[in-house]
Tab-separated table of C-alpha atoms in Angstrom:
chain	number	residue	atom	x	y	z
A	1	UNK	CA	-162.848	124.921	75.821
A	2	UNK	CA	-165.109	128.176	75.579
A	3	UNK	CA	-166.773	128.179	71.541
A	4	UNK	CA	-166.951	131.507	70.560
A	5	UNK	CA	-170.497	132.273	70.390
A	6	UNK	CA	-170.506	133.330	66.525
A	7	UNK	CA	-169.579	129.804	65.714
A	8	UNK	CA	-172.817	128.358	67.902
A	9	UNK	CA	-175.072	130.690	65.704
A	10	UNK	CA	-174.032	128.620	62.742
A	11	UNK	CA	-176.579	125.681	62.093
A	12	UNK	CA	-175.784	122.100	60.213
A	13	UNK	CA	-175.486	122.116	57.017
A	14	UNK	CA	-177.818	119.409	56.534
A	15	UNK	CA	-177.221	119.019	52.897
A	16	UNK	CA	-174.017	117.464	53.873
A	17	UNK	CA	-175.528	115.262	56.771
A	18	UNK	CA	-177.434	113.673	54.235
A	19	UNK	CA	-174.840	112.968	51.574
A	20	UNK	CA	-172.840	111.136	54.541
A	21	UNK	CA	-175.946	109.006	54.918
A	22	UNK	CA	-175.948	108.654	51.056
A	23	UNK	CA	-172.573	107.784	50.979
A	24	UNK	CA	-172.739	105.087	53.168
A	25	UNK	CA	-175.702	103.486	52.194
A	26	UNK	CA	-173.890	103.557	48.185
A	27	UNK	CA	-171.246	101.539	49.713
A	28	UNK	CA	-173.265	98.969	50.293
A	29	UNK	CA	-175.587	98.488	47.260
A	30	UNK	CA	-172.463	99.570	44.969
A	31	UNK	CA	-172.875	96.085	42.951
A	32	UNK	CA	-176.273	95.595	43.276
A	33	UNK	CA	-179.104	96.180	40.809
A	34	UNK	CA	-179.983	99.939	42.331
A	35	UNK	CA	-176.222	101.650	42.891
A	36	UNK	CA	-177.041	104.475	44.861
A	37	UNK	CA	-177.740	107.702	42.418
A	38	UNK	CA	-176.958	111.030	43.666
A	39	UNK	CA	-179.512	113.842	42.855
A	40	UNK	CA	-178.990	115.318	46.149
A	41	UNK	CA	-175.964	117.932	45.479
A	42	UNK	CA	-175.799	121.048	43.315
A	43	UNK	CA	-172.460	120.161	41.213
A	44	UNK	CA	-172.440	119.623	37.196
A	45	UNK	CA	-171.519	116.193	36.063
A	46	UNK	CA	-169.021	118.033	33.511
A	47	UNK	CA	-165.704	118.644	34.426
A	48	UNK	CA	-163.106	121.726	32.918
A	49	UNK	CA	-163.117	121.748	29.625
A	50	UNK	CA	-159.802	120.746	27.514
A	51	UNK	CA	-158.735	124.289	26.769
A	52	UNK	CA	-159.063	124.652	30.757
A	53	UNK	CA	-157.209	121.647	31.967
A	54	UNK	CA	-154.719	122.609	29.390
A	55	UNK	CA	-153.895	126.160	30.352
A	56	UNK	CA	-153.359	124.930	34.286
A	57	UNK	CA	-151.254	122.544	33.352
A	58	UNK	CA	-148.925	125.136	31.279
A	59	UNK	CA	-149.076	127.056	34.193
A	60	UNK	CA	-147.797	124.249	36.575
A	61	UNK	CA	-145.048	123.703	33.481
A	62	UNK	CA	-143.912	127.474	33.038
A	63	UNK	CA	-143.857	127.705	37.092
A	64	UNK	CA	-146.631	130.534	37.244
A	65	UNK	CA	-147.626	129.344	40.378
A	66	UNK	CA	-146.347	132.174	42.608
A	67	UNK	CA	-148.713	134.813	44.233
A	68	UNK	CA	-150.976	136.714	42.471
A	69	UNK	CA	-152.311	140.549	43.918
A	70	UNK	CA	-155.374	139.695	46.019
A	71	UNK	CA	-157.501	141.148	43.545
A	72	UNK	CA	-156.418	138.583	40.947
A	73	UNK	CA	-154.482	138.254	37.590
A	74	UNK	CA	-155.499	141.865	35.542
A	75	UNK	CA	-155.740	139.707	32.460
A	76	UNK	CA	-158.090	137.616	34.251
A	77	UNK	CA	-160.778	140.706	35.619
A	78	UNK	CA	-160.069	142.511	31.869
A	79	UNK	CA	-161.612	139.039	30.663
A	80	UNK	CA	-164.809	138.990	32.936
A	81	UNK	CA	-165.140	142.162	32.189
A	82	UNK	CA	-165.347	141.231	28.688
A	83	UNK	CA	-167.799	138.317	29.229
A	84	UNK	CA	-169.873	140.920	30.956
A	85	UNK	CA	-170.193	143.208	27.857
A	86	UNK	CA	-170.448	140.334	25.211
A	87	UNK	CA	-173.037	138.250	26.979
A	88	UNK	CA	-175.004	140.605	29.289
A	89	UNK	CA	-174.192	144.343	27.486
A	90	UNK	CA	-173.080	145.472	31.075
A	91	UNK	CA	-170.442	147.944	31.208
A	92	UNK	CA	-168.554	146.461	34.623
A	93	UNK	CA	-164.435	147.620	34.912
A	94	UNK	CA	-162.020	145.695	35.542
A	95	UNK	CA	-161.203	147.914	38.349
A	96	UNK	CA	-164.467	146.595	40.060
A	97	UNK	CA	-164.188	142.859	39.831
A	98	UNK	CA	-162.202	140.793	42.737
A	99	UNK	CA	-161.095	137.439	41.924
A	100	UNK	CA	-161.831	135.227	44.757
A	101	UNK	CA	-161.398	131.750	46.346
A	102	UNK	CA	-164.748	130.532	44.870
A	103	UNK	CA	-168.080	132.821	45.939
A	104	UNK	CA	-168.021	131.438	49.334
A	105	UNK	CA	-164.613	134.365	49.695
A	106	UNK	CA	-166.657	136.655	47.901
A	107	UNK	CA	-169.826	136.772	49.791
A	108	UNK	CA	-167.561	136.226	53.002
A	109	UNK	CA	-165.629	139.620	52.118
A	110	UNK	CA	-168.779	141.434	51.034
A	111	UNK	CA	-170.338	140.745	54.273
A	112	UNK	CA	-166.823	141.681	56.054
A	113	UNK	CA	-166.671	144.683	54.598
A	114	UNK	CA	-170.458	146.117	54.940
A	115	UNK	CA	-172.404	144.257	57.465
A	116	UNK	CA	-171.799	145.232	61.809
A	117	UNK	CA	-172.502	143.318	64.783
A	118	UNK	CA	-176.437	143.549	64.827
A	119	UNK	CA	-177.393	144.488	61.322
A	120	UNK	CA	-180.410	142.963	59.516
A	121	UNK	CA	-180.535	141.608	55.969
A	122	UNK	CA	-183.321	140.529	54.113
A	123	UNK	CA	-183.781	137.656	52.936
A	124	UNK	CA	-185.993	135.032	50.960
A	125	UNK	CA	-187.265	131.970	52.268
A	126	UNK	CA	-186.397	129.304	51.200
A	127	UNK	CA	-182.694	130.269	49.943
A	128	UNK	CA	-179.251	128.653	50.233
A	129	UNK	CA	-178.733	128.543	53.638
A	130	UNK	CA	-174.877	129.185	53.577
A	131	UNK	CA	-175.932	132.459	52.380
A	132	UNK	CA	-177.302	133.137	55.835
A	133	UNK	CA	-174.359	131.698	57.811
A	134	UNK	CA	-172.458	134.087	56.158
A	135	UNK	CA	-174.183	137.067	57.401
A	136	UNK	CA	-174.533	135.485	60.800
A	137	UNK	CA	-170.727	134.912	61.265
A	138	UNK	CA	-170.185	138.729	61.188
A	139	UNK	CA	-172.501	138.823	63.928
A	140	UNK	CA	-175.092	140.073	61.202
A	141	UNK	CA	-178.686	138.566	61.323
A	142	UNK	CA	-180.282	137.046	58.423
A	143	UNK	CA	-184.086	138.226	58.236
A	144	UNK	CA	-186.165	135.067	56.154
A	145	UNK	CA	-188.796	136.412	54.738
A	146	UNK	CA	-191.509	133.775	53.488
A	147	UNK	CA	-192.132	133.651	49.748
A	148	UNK	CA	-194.604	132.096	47.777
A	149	UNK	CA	-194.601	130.432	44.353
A	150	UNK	CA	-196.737	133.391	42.831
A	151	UNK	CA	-193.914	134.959	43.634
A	152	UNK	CA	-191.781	132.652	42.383
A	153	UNK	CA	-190.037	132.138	45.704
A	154	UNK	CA	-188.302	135.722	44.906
A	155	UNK	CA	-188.359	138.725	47.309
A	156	UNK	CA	-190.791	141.471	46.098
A	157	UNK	CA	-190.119	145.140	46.908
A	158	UNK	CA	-193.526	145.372	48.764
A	159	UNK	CA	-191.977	142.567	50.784
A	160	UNK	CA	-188.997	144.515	51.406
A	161	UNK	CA	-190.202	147.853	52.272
A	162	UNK	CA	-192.365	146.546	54.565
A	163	UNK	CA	-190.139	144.278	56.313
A	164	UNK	CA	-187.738	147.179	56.367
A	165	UNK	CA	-187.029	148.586	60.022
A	166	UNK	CA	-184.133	150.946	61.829
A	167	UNK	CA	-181.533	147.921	61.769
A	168	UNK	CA	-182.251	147.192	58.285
A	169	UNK	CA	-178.380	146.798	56.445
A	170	UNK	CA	-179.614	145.738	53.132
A	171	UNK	CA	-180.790	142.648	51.381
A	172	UNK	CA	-179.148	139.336	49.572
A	173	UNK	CA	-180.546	137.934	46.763
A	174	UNK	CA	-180.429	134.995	44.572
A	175	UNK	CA	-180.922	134.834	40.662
A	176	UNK	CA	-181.648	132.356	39.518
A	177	UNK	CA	-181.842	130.851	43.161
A	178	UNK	CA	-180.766	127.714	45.182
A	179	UNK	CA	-183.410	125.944	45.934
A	180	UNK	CA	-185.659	126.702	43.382
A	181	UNK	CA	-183.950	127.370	40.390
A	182	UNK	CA	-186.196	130.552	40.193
A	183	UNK	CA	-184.789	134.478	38.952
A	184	UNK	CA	-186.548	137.596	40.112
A	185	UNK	CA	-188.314	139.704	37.291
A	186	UNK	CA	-185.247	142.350	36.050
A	187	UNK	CA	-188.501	145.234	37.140
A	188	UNK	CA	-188.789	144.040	40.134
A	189	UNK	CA	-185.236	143.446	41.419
A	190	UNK	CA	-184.923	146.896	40.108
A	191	UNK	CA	-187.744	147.859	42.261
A	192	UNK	CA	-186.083	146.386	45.033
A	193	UNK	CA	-182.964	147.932	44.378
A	194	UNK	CA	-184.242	151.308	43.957
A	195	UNK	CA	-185.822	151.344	47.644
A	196	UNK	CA	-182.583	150.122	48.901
A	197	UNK	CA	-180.518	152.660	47.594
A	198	UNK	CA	-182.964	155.182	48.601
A	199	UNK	CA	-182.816	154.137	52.291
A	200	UNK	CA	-178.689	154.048	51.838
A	201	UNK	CA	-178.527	150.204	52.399
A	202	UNK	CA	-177.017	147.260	50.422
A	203	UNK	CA	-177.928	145.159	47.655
A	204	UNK	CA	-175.935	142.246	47.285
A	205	UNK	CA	-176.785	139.597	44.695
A	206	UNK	CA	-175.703	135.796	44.161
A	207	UNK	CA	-175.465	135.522	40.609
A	208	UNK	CA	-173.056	131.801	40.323
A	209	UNK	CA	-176.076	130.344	38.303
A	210	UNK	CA	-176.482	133.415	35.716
A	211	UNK	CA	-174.695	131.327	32.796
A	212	UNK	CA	-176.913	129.087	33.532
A	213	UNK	CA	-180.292	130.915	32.511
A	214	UNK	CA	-182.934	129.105	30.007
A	215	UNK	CA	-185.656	131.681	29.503
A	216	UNK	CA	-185.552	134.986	27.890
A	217	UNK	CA	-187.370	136.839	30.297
A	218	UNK	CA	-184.824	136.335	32.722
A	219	UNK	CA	-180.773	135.667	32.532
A	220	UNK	CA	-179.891	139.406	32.919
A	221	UNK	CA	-177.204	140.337	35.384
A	222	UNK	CA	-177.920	143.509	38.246
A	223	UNK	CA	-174.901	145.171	36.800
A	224	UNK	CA	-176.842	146.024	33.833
A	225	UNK	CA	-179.193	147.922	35.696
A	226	UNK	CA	-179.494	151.472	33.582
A	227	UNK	CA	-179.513	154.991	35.366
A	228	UNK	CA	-176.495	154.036	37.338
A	229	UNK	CA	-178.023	151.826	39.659
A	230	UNK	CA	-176.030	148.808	38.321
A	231	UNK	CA	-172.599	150.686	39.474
A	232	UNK	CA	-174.074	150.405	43.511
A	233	UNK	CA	-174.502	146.719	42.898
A	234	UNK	CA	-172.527	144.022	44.415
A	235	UNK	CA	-172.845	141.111	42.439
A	236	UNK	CA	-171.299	137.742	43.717
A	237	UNK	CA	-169.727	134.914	40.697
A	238	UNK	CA	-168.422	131.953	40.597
A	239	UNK	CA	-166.561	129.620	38.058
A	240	UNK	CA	-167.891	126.392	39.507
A	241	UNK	CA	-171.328	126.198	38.272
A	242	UNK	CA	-171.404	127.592	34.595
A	243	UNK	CA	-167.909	127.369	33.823
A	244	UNK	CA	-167.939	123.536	35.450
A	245	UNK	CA	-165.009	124.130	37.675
A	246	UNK	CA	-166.216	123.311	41.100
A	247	UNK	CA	-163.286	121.825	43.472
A	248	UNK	CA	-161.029	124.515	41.468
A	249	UNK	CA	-162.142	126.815	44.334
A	250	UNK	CA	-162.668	130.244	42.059
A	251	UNK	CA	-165.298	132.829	41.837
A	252	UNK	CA	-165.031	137.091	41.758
A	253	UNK	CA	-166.628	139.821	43.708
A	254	UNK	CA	-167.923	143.170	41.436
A	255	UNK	CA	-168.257	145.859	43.875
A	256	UNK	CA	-168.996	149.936	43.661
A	257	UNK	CA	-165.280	151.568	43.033
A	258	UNK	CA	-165.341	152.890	46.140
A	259	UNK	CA	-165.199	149.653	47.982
A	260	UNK	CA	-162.491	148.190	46.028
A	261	UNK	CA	-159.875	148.924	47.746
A	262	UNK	CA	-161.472	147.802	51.175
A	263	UNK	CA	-162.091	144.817	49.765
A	264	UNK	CA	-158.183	144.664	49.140
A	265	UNK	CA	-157.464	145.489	52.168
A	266	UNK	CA	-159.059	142.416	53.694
A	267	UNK	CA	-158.191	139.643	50.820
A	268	UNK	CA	-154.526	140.786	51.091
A	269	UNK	CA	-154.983	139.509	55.259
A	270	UNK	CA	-157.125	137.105	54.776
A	271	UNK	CA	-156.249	135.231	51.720
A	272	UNK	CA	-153.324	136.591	50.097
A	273	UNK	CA	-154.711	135.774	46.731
A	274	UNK	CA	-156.716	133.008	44.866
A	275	UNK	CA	-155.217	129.650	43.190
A	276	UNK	CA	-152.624	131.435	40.894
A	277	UNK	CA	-153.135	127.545	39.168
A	278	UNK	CA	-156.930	128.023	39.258
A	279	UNK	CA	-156.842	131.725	37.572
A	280	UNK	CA	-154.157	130.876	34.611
A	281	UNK	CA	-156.650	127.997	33.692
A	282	UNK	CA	-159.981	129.991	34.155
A	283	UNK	CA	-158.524	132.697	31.449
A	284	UNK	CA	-159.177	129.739	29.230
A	285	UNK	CA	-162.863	129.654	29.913
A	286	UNK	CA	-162.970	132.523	27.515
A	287	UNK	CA	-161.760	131.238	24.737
A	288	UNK	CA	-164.176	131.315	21.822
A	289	UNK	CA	-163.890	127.035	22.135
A	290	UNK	CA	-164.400	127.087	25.483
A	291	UNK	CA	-167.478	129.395	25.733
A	292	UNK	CA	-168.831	126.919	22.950
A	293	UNK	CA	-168.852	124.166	24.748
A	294	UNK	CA	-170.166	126.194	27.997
A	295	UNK	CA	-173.389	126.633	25.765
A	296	UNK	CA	-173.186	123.385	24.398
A	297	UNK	CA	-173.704	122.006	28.337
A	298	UNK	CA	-176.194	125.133	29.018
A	299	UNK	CA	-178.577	123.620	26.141
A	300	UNK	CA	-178.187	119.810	28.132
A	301	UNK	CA	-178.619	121.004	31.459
A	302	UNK	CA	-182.517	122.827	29.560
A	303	UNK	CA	-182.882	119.749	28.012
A	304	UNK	CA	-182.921	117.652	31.417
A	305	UNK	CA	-184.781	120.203	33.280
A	306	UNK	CA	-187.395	120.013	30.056
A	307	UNK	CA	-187.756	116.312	30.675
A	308	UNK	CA	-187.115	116.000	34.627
A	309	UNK	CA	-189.853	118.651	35.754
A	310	UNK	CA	-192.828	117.198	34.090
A	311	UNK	CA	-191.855	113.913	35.263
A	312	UNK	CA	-191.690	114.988	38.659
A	313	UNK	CA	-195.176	116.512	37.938
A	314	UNK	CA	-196.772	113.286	36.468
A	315	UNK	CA	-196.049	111.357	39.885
A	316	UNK	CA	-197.340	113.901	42.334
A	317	UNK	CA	-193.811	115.584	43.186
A	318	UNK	CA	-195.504	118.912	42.032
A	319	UNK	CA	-192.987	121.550	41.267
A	320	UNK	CA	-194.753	124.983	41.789
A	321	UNK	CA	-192.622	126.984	39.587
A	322	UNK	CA	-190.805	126.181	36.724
A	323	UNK	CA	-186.861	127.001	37.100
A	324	UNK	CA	-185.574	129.413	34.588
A	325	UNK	CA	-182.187	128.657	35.712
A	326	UNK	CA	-179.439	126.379	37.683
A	327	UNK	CA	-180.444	122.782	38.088
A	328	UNK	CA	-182.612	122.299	40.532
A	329	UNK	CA	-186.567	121.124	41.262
A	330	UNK	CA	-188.109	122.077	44.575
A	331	UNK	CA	-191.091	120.066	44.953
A	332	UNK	CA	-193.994	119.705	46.804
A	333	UNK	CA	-193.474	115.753	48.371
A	334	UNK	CA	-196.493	115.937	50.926
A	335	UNK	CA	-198.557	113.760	48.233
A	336	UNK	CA	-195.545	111.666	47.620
A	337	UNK	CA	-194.551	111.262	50.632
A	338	UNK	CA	-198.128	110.135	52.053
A	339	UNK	CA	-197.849	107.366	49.036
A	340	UNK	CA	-194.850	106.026	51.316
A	341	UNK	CA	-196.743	105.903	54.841
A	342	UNK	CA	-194.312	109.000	56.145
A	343	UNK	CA	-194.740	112.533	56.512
A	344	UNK	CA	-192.390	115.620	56.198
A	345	UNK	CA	-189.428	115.937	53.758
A	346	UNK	CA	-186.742	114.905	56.116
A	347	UNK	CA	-188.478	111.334	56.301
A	348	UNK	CA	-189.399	111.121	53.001
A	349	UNK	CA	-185.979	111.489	52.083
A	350	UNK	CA	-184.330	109.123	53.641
A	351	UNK	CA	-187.718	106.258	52.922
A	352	UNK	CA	-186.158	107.479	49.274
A	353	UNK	CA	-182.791	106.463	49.886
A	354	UNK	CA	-183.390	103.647	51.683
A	355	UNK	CA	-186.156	102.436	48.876
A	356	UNK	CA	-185.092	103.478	45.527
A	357	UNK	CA	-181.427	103.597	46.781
A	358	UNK	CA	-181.623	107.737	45.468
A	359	UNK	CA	-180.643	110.721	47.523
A	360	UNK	CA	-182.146	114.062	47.765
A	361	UNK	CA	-182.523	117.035	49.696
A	362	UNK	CA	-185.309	117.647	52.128
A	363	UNK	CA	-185.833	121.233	52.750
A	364	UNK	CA	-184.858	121.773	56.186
A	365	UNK	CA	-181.430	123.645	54.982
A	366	UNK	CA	-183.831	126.329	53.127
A	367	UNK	CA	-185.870	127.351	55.414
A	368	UNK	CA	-188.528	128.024	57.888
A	369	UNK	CA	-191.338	128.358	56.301
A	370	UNK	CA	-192.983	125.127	55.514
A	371	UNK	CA	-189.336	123.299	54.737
A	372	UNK	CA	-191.200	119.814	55.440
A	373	UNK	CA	-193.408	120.086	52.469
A	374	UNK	CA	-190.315	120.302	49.960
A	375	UNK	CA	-187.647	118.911	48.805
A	376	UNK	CA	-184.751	119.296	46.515
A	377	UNK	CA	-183.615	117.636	42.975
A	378	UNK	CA	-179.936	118.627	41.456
A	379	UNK	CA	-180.841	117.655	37.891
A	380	UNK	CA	-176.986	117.837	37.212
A	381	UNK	CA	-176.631	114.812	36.097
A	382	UNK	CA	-176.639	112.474	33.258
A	383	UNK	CA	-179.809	112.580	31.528
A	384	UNK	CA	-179.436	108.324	31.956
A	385	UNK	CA	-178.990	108.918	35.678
A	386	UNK	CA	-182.306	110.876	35.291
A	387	UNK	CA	-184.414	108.805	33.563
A	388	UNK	CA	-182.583	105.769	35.862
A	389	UNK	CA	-184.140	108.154	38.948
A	390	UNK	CA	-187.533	108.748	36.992
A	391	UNK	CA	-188.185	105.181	36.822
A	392	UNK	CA	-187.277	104.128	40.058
A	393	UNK	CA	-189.314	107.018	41.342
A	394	UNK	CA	-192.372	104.908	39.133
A	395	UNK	CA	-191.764	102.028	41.023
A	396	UNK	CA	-191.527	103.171	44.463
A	397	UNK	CA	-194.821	105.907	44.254
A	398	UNK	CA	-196.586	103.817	41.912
């Protein structure tokens, strides 16, 4: 059987090669002392809130289950269009915003719609690598472009222009960012944008961890970028990591109004529509109880990044940047990882598991650029779980 050469251009997602390793391993010690503790994937510990769970099963009881346009419920874009004003003061239509089947359709449509066999975007390094497997399945190639922590592992427009050649289509960016947990500076991503736009490319931004911002300097969506330059945007959401409602399988798409309807054109073949289930519960998420709670877990998710980061810091695990967002620490583990006779992050993760019975990421999936000196914490779980990992972490390092 021939493999169609786009598919061999997409690499493991080692992420998940680990977690199988995890999982195995936590059948094992499951009644031991040390039960295996996950800190190795990006989901919250918090599920849908009541008003949530409620709403989809009303709409399993009144039988709105049927299709849906492929843009999504109107009630559902007027709401996130709402959310937009009220949290972010960003004027976004509903006209602009396609519901999706979670931002892995969304960034899959975006780079459908704008990217051809051949074309370039830029790209930071390290950044979540299904990002770039996006861009390579439509034949697209993803340009990594090392980053430092002065930089906070963000693109910089000097970066871009000069990376910037004939077969340039645009960039993608991340803020706050997997990995790192890191936003770019609101003047520099308009920097960035602003050269973009000038050179007629594309500017497409993951934004599925913009709830989920700590620090005032940061937390402000593209779209609110003044002079019109938020309206070229295209913005990519989510409802799994702020709104808590991962296997739901729901995000949305804002896009210029011009490519609205081609992004139509291609849900309607390629997806029909989103859960109908999954959007009748998510109108929910605005409810003035809902949205509550949402900050409620916002301020927990600070409060163990505020006691997970220093700890990290205390045993060597330096992590050059604070995050101002998501849950995540990207740490330095060449120190560490020394301490355990073993060098690079792949090893030292799996010494980890197989010593303190706790998985985490090594930073292979990121990047190219130095990915064995890192790797990656989810601090989405339980602060116990946390302090559980913190002390184990103690024992092992010393």
């Amino acid at each position: 059987m021939r493999i169609a050469r786009r598919a061999q251009r997409i690499e493991p997602f080692y992420v998940m090669e680990v977690a199988k390793a995890a999982a195995s391993l936590a059948k094992q010690v499951a009644h031991s002392a040390q039960p295996m503790i996950f800190l190795n994937i990006g989901e919250p510990d918090f599920t849908a809130p009541p008003l949530v769970q409620q709403a989809a099963t009303r709409a399993i009881h009144d039988g709105n289950t049927q299709y849906t346009q492929a843009t999504g419920l109107q009630s559902l874009r007027e709401r996130i269009s709402h959310w937009y004003s009220t949290r972010f003061q960003a004027d976004v239509a509903p006209s602009r915003i396609v519901i999706t089947a979670g931002a892995s359709a969304a960034l899959q449509l975006a780079c459908l719609a704008l990217i051809e066999a051949g074309d370039d975007i830029l790209m930071p390094d390290p950044s979540y690598p299904c990002n770039r497997h996006f861009v390579s399945a439509t034949e697209g190639n993803a340009v990594l472009i090392p980053t430092t922590a002065q930089e906070r592992f963000q693109l910089s427009s000097a970066k871009v222009q000069a990376a910037w050649a004939a077969q340039t289509r645009g960039v993608l960016l991340a803020s706050p960012s997997n990995p790192t947990g890191t936003s770019i500076a609101p003047q520099e991503l308009r920097r960035i944008h602003e050269f973009v736009h000038s050179r007629g490319g594309i500017t497409l931004i993951d934004e599925i961890y913009l709830g989920l911002s700590y620090e005032e300097d940061f937390g402000h969506t593209a779209l609110a970028m003044g002079d019109g330059l938020g309206e070229s945007i295209i913005s990519i959401n989510s409802f799994s990591k702020y709104f808590n409602m991962t296997g739901w399988r729901l995000g949305w798409l804002v896009v210029p109004e011009k490519l609205a309807p081609v992004i139509e054109r291609i849900a309607q073949n390629l997806f029909i529509c989103p859960s109908t289930i999954a959007q009748h519960a998510a109108l929910a998420c605005f409810e003035a109880d809902s949205l509550a709670e949402y900050e409620k877990r916002r301020a927990e998710f600070k409060a163990r990044r505020d006691y997970f980061i220093p700890a990290l810091n205390r045993l060597g695990l330096q992590v050059p940047v604070m995050p101002d967002g998501a849950f995540y620490a990207y740490a330095d583990c060449t120190q560490a990882a020394a301490r355990l006779g073993v060098s690079g992050s792949w090893d030292f993760a799996f010494e980890l598991m197989q010593r303190a019975h706790l998985a985490v990421t090594p930073g292979r999936d990121f990047g190219t650029d130095a990915p064995e000196r890192y790797v990656r914490f989810s601090t989405a779980s339980s602060m116990a779980e946390l302090k559980e990992a913190v002390a184990r972490l103690e024992t092992v390092l010393g």
